[in-house]
Short mmCIF file of C-alpha atoms (C1' of nucleotides) in Angstrom, two decimals:
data_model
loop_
_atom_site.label_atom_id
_atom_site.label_comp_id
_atom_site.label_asym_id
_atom_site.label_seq_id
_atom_site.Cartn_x
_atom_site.Cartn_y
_atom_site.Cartn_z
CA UNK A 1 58.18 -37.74 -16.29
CA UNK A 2 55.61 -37.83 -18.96
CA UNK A 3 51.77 -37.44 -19.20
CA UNK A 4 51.95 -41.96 -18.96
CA UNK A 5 53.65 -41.98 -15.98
CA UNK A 6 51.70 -39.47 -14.37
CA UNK A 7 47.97 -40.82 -14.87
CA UNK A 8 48.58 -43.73 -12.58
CA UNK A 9 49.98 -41.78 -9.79
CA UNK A 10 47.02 -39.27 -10.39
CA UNK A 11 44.44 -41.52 -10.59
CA UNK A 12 45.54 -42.98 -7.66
CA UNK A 13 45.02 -39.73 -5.54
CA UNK A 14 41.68 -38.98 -7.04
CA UNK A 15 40.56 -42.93 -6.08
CA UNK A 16 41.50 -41.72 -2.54
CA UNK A 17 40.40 -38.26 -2.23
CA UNK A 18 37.43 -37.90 -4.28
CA UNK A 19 37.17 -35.95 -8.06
CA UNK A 20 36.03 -33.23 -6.24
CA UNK A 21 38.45 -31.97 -3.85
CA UNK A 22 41.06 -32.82 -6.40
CA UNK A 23 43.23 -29.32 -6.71
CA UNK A 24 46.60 -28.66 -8.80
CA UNK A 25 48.56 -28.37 -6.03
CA UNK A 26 47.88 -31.63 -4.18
CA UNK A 27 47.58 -33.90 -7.32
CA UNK A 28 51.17 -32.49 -8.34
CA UNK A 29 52.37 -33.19 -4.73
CA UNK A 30 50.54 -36.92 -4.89
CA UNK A 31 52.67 -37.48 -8.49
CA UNK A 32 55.93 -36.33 -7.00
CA UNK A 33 56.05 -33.06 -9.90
CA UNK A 34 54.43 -29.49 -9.24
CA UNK A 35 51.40 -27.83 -10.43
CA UNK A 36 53.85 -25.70 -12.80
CA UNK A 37 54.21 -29.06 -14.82
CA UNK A 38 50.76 -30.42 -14.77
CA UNK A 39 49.29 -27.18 -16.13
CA UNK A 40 53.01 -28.02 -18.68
CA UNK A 41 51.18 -31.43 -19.81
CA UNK A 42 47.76 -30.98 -19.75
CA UNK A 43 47.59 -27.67 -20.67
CA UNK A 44 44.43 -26.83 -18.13
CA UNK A 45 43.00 -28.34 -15.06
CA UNK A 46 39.93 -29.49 -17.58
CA UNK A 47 42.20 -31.01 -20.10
CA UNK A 48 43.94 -32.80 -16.89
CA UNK A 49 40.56 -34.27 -15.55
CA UNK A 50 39.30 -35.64 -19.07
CA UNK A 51 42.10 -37.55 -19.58
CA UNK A 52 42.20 -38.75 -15.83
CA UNK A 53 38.36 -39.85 -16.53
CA UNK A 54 39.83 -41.25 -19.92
CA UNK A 55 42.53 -43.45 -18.13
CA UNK A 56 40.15 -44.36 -15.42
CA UNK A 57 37.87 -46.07 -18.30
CA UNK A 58 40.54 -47.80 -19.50
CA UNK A 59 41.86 -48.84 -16.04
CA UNK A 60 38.31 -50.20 -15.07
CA UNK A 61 38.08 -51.99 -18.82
CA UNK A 62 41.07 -53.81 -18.14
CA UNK A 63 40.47 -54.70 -14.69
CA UNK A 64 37.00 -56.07 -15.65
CA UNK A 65 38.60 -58.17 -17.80
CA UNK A 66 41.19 -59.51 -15.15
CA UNK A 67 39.08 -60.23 -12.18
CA UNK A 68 35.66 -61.97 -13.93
CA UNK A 69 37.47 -64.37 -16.58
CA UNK A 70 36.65 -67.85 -15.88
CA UNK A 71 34.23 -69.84 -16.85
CA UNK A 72 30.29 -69.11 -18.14
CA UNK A 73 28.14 -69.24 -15.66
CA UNK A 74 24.82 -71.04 -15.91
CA UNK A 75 22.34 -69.26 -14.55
CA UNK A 76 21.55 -65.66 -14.97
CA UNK A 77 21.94 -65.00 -10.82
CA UNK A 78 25.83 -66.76 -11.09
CA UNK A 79 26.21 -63.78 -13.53
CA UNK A 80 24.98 -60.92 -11.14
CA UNK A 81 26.33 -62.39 -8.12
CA UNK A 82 29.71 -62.43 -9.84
CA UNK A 83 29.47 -58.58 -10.99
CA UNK A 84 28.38 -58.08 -7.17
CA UNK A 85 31.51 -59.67 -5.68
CA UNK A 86 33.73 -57.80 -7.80
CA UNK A 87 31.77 -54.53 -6.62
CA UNK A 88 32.11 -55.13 -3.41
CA UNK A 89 35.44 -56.37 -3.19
CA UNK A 90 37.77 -53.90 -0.93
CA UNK A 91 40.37 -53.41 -3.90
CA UNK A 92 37.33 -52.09 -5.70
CA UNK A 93 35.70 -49.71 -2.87
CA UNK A 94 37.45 -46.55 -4.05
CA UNK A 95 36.83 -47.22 -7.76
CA UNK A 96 32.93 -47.76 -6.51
CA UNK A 97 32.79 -44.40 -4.29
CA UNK A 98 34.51 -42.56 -7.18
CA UNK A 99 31.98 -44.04 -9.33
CA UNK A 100 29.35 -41.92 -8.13
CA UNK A 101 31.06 -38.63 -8.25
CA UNK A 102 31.24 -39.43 -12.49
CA UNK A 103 27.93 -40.12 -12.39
CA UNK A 104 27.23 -36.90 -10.76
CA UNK A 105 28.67 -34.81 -12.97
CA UNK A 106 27.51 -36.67 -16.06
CA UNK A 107 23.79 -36.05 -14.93
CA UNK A 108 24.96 -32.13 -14.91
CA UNK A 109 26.46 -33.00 -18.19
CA UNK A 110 29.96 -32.34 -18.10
CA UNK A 111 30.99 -33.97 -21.11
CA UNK A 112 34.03 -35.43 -19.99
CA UNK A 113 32.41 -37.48 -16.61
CA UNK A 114 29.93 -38.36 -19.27
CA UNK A 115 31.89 -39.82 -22.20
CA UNK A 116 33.80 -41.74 -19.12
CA UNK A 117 30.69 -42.78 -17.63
CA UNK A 118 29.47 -43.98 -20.92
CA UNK A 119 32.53 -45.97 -21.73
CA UNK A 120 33.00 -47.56 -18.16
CA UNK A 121 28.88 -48.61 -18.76
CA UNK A 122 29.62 -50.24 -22.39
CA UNK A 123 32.48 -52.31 -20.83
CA UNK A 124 30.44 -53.51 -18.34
CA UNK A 125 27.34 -54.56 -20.67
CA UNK A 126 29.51 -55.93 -23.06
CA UNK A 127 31.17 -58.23 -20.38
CA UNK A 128 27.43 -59.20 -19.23
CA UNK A 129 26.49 -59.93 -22.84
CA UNK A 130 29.64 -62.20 -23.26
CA UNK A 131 28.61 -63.73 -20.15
CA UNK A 132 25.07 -64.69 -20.45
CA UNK A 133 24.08 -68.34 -19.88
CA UNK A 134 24.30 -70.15 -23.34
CA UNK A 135 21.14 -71.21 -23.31
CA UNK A 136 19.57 -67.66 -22.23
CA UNK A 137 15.98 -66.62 -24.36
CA UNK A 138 17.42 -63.38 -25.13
CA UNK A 139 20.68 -62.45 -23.98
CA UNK A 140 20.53 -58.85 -25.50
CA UNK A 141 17.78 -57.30 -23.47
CA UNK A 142 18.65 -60.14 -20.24
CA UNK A 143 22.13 -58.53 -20.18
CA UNK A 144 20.31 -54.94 -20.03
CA UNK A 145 18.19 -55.91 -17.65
CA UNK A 146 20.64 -57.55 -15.29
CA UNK A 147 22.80 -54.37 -15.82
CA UNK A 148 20.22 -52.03 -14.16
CA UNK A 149 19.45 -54.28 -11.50
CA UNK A 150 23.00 -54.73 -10.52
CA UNK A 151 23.59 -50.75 -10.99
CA UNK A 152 20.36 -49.79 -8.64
CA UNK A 153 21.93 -52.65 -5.89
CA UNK A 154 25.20 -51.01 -6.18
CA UNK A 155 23.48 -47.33 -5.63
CA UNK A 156 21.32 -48.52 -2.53
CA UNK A 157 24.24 -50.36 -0.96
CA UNK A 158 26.32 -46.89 -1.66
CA UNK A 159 24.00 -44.89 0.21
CA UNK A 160 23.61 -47.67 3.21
CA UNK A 161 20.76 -49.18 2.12
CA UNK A 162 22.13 -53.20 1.77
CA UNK A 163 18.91 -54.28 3.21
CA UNK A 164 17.12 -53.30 0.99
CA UNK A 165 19.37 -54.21 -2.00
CA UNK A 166 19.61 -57.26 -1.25
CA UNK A 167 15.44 -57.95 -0.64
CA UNK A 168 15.37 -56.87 -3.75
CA UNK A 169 17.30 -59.07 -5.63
CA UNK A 170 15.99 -61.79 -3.56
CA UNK A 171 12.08 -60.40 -4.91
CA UNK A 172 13.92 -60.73 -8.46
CA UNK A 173 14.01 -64.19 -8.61
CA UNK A 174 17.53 -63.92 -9.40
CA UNK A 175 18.07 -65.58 -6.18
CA UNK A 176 21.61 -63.85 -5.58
CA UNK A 177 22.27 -64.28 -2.06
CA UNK B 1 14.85 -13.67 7.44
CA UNK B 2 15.26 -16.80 9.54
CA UNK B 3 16.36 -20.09 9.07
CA UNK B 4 12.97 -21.68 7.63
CA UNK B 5 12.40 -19.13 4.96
CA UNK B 6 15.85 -19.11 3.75
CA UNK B 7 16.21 -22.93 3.26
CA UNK B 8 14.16 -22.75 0.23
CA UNK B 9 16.01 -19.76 -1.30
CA UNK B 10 18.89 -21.61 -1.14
CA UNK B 11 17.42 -25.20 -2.11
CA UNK B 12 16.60 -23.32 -5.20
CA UNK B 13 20.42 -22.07 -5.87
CA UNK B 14 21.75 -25.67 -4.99
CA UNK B 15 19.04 -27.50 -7.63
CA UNK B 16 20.36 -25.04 -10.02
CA UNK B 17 23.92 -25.53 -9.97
CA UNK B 18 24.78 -28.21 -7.73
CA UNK B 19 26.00 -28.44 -4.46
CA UNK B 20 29.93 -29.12 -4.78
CA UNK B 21 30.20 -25.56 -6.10
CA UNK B 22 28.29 -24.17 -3.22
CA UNK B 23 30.29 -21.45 -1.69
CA UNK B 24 28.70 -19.09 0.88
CA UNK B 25 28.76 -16.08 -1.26
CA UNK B 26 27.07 -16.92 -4.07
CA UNK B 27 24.37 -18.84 -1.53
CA UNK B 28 23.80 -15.81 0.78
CA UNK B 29 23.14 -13.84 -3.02
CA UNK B 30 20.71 -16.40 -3.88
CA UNK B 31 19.11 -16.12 -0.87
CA UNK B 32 19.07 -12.40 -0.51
CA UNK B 33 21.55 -11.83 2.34
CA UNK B 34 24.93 -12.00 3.03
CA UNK B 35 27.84 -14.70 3.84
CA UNK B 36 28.22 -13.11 6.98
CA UNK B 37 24.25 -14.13 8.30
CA UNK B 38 24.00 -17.44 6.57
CA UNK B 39 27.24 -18.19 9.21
CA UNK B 40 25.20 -16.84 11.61
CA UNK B 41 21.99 -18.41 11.21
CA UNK B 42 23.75 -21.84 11.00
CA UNK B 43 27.07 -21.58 12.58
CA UNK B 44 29.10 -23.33 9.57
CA UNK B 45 29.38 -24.05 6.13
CA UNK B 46 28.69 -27.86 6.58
CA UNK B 47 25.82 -27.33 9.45
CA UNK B 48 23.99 -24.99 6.69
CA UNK B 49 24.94 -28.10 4.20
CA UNK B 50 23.52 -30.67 6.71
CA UNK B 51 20.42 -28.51 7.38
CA UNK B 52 19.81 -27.72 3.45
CA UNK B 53 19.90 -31.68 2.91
CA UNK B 54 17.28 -32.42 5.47
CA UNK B 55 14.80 -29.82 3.68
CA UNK B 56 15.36 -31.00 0.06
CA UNK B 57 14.74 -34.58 1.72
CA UNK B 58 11.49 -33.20 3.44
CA UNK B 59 10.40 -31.28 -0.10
CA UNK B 60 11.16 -34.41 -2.21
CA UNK B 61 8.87 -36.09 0.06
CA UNK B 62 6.02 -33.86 0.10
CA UNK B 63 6.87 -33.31 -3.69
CA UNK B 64 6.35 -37.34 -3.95
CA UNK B 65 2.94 -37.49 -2.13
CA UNK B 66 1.89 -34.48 -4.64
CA UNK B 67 2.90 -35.79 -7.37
CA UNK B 68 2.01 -39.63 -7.36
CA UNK B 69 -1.24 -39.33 -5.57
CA UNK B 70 -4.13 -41.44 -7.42
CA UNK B 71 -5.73 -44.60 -7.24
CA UNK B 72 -3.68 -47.76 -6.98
CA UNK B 73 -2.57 -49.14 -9.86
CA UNK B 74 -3.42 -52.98 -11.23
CA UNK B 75 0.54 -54.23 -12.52
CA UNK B 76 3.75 -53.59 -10.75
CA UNK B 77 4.54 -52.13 -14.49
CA UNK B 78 1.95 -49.51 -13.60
CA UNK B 79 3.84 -48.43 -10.84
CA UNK B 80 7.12 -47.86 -12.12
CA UNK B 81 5.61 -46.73 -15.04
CA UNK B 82 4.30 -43.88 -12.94
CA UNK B 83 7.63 -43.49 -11.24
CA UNK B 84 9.48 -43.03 -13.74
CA UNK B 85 6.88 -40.61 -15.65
CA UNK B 86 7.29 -38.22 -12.72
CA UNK B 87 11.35 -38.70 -12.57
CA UNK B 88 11.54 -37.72 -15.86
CA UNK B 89 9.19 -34.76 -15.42
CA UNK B 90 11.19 -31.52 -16.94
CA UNK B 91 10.30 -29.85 -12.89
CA UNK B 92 12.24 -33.28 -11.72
CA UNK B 93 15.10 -32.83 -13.23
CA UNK B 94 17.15 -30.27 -11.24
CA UNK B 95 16.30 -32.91 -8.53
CA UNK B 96 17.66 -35.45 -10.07
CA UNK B 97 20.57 -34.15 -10.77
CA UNK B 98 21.23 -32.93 -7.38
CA UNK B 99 20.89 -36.46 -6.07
CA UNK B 100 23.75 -38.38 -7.91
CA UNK B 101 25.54 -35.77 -6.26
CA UNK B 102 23.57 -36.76 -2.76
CA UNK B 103 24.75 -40.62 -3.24
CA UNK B 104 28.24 -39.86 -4.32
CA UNK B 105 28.80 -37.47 -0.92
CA UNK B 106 26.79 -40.50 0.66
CA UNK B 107 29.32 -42.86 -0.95
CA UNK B 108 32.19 -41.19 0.76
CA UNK B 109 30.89 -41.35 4.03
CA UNK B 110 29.72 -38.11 4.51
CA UNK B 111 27.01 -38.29 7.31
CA UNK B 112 24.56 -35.73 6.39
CA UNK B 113 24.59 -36.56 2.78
CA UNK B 114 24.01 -40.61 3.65
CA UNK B 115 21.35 -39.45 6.03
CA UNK B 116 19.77 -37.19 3.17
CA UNK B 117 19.63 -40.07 1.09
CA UNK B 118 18.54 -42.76 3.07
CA UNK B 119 15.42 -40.94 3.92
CA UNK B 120 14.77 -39.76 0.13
CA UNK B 121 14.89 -43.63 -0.41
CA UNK B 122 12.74 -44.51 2.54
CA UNK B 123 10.24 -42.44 1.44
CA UNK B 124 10.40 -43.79 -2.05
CA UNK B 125 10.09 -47.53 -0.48
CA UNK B 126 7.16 -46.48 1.46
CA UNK B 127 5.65 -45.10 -1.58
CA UNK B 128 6.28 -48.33 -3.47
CA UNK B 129 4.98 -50.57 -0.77
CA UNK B 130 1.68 -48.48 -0.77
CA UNK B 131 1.22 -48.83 -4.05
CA UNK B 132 1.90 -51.93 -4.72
CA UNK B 133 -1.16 -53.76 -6.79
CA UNK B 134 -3.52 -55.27 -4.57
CA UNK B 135 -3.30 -59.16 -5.35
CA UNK B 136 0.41 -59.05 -5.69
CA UNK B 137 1.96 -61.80 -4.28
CA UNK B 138 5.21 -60.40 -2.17
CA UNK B 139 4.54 -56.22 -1.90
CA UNK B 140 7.18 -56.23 0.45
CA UNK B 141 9.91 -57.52 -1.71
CA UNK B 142 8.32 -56.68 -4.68
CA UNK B 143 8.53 -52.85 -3.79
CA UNK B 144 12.07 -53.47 -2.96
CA UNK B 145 12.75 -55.00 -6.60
CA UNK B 146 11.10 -52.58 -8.08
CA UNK B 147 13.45 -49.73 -6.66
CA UNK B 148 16.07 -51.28 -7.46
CA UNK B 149 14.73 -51.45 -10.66
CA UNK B 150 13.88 -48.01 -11.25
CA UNK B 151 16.67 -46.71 -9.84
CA UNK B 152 19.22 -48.65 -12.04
CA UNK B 153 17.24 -47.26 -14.77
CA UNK B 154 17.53 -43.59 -13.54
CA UNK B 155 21.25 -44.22 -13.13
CA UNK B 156 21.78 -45.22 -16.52
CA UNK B 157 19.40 -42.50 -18.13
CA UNK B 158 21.46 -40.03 -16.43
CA UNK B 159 24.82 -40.59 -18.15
CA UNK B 160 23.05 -40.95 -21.15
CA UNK B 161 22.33 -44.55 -21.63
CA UNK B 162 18.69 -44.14 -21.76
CA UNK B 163 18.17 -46.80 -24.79
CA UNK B 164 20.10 -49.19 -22.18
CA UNK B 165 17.84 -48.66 -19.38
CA UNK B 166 14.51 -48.84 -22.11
CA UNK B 167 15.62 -52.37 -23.08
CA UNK B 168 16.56 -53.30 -19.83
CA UNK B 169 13.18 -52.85 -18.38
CA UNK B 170 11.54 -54.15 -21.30
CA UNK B 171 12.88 -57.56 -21.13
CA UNK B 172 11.95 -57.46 -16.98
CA UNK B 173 8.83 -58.49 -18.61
CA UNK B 174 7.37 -55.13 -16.77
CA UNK B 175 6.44 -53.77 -19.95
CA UNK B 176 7.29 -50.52 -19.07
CA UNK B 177 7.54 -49.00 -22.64
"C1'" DA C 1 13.87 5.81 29.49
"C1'" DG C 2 17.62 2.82 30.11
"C1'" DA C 3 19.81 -1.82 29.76
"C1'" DG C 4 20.58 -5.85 27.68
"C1'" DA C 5 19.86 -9.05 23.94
"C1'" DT C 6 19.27 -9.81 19.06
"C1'" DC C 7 20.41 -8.83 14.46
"C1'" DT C 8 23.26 -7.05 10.57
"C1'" DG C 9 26.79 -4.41 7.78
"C1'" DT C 10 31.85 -3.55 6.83
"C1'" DA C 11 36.27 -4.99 6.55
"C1'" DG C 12 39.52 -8.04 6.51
"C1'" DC C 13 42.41 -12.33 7.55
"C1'" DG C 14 45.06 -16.29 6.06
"C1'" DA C 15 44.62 -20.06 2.98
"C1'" DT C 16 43.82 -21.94 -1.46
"C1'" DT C 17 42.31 -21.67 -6.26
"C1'" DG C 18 43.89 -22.02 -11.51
"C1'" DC C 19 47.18 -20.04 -14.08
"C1'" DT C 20 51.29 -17.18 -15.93
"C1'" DA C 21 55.83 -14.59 -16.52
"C1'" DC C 22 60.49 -15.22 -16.28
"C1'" DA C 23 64.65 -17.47 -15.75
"C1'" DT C 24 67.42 -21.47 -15.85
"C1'" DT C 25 68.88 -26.04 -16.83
"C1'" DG C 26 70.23 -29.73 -19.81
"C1'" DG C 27 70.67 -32.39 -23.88
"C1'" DC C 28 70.75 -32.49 -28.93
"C1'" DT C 29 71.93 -31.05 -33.42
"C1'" DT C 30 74.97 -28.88 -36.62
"C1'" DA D 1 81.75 -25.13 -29.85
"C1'" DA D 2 77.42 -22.70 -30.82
"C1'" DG D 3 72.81 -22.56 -30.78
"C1'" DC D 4 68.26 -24.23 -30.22
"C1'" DC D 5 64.46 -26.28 -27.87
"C1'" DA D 6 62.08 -29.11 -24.56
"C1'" DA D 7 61.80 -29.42 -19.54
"C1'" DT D 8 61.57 -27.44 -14.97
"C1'" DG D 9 61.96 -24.36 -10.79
"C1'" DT D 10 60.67 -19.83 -8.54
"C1'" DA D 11 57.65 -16.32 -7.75
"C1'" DG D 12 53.69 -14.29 -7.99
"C1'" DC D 13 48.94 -12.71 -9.65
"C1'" DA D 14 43.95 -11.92 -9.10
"C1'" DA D 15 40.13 -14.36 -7.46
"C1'" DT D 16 37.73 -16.94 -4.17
"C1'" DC D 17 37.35 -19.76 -0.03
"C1'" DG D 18 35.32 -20.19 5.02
"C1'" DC D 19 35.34 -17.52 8.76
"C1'" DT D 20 35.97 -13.66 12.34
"C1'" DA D 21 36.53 -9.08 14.74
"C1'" DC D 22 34.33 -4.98 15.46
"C1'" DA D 23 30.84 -1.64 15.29
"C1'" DG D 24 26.32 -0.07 14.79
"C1'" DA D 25 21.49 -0.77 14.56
"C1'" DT D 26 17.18 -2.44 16.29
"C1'" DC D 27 14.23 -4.60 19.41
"C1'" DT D 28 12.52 -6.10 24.04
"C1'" DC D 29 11.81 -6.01 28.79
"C1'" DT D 30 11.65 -3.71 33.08
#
DNA sequence: AGAGATCTGTAGCGATTGCTACATTGGCTT
DNA sequence: AAGCCAATGTAGCAATCGCTACAGATCTCT
């Protein structure tokens, strides 16, 4: 059982249980190994967690790149409201809540949730750059703009707030229903 | 000591190193007392929690009316102008750290921290809606957008994407510079 | 003044934390 | 066959966790 084999099974229990709460102990139970040979691997708890963020960013790249191929969308709203549905789908709920705990620590500047929070953030703008309308006026700063709109719906829908989310967008002349 | 002039001791430990490390030691320290009476005054580690959450939601709002008090300004770039001025305030920032940890608890369900941050936002909204300019064709929406908006751009200034969030809200035509 | 309620310190419990020392296994090389 | 080295289990350490039992202290009301 190497360090390759364990992310997954790793990342999995952290996607369920939350960054936080995430001990030696449990994680090595959730991978089917102890914490002897976690501490073997990673070396530290720390060390463990970095690369879990680092395997997360790669996980999300890739499945960013699964769920939203198809086609170009036309219209600047066809773009968020895709990003949206992929947010909110079910599959993605865990990644979404976990989300917010990397944010969270890389506004107290851990550098580890931050470099991961970074990365996950330059995926995600480069896939709204690729996907800008062709005939967009500026598809740089559009696909910046859309990007903090769609990350300020996904916070207020975190913390209950849909309602408003959603009146918002509407105001934005996006018209994402 | 009671309850009420405790609250802020400890508000002040939990803005300064967050509240997932919280333990009751270090808090009754902080605070001047012992574990032993912060269990008494509140019964539990997660009533004290719950309780602490409602004050910094009750400070951040008196801390907003402070803060952004003046006359009303002419563009909806005005306004989030002045939002963000304040968020970015050196005295803001313990606060804003502390609440990507409030929506990521709020993210997981946990009730005190979604209640926390549902009335942080409310009182943001109702902020926005007051101050929206005075001509402006859809306040009620419009205040909506722009929190949404601004809070995107928070989100990304906190993990460090700050040049994202500047060019984002640039080309929202809000001029925000 | 005496009785009862309120407040607070001391000590400790059982569980969990990250991590380490030591011993053992097993496969590979020579 | 001998020896070496990576891999793994067992046991435990000191620290911290939330919380509680017990004993004084202090205060209030009659």
């Amino acid at each position: 059982m190497s360090k390759d084999s364990l992310l997954p099974l790793l990342a999995q229990h952290v996607l369920a249980h939350g960054l936080g709460q995430a001990s030696l102990r449990p994680l090595a139970k959730a991978a089917g190994t102890s914490d002897r040979m976690l501490l073997y691997h990673f070396g530290t708890k720390e060390a463990l967690i970095a690369e879990l963020l680092g395997y997360l960013a790669r996980t999300y790249a890739a499945t960013l790149d699964a769920a939203l191929a198809g086609e170009r969308p036309v219209t600047r709203g066809q773009v968020v409201a895709r990003i949206l549905k992929h947010a909110r789908h079910p599959a993605t709920q865990p990644f979404t809540a976990l989300w917010w705990e990397i944010v969270a620590g890389a506004a107290r500047g851990v550098d580890s949730y931050r470099a991961a929070a970074q990365a996950m953030m330059d995926e995600l703008l480069g896939w709204l750059e690729g996907q800008m309308p062709a005939g967009d006026p500026d598809p740089k700063g559009g696909a910046r703009y859309l990007l903090t709109l769609i990350e300020g719906t996904l916070m207020l829908a975190a913390i209950g707030h849909e309602g408003t989310a959603r009146d918002g967008l509407l105001a934005s002349g996006l018209a994402a229903s």
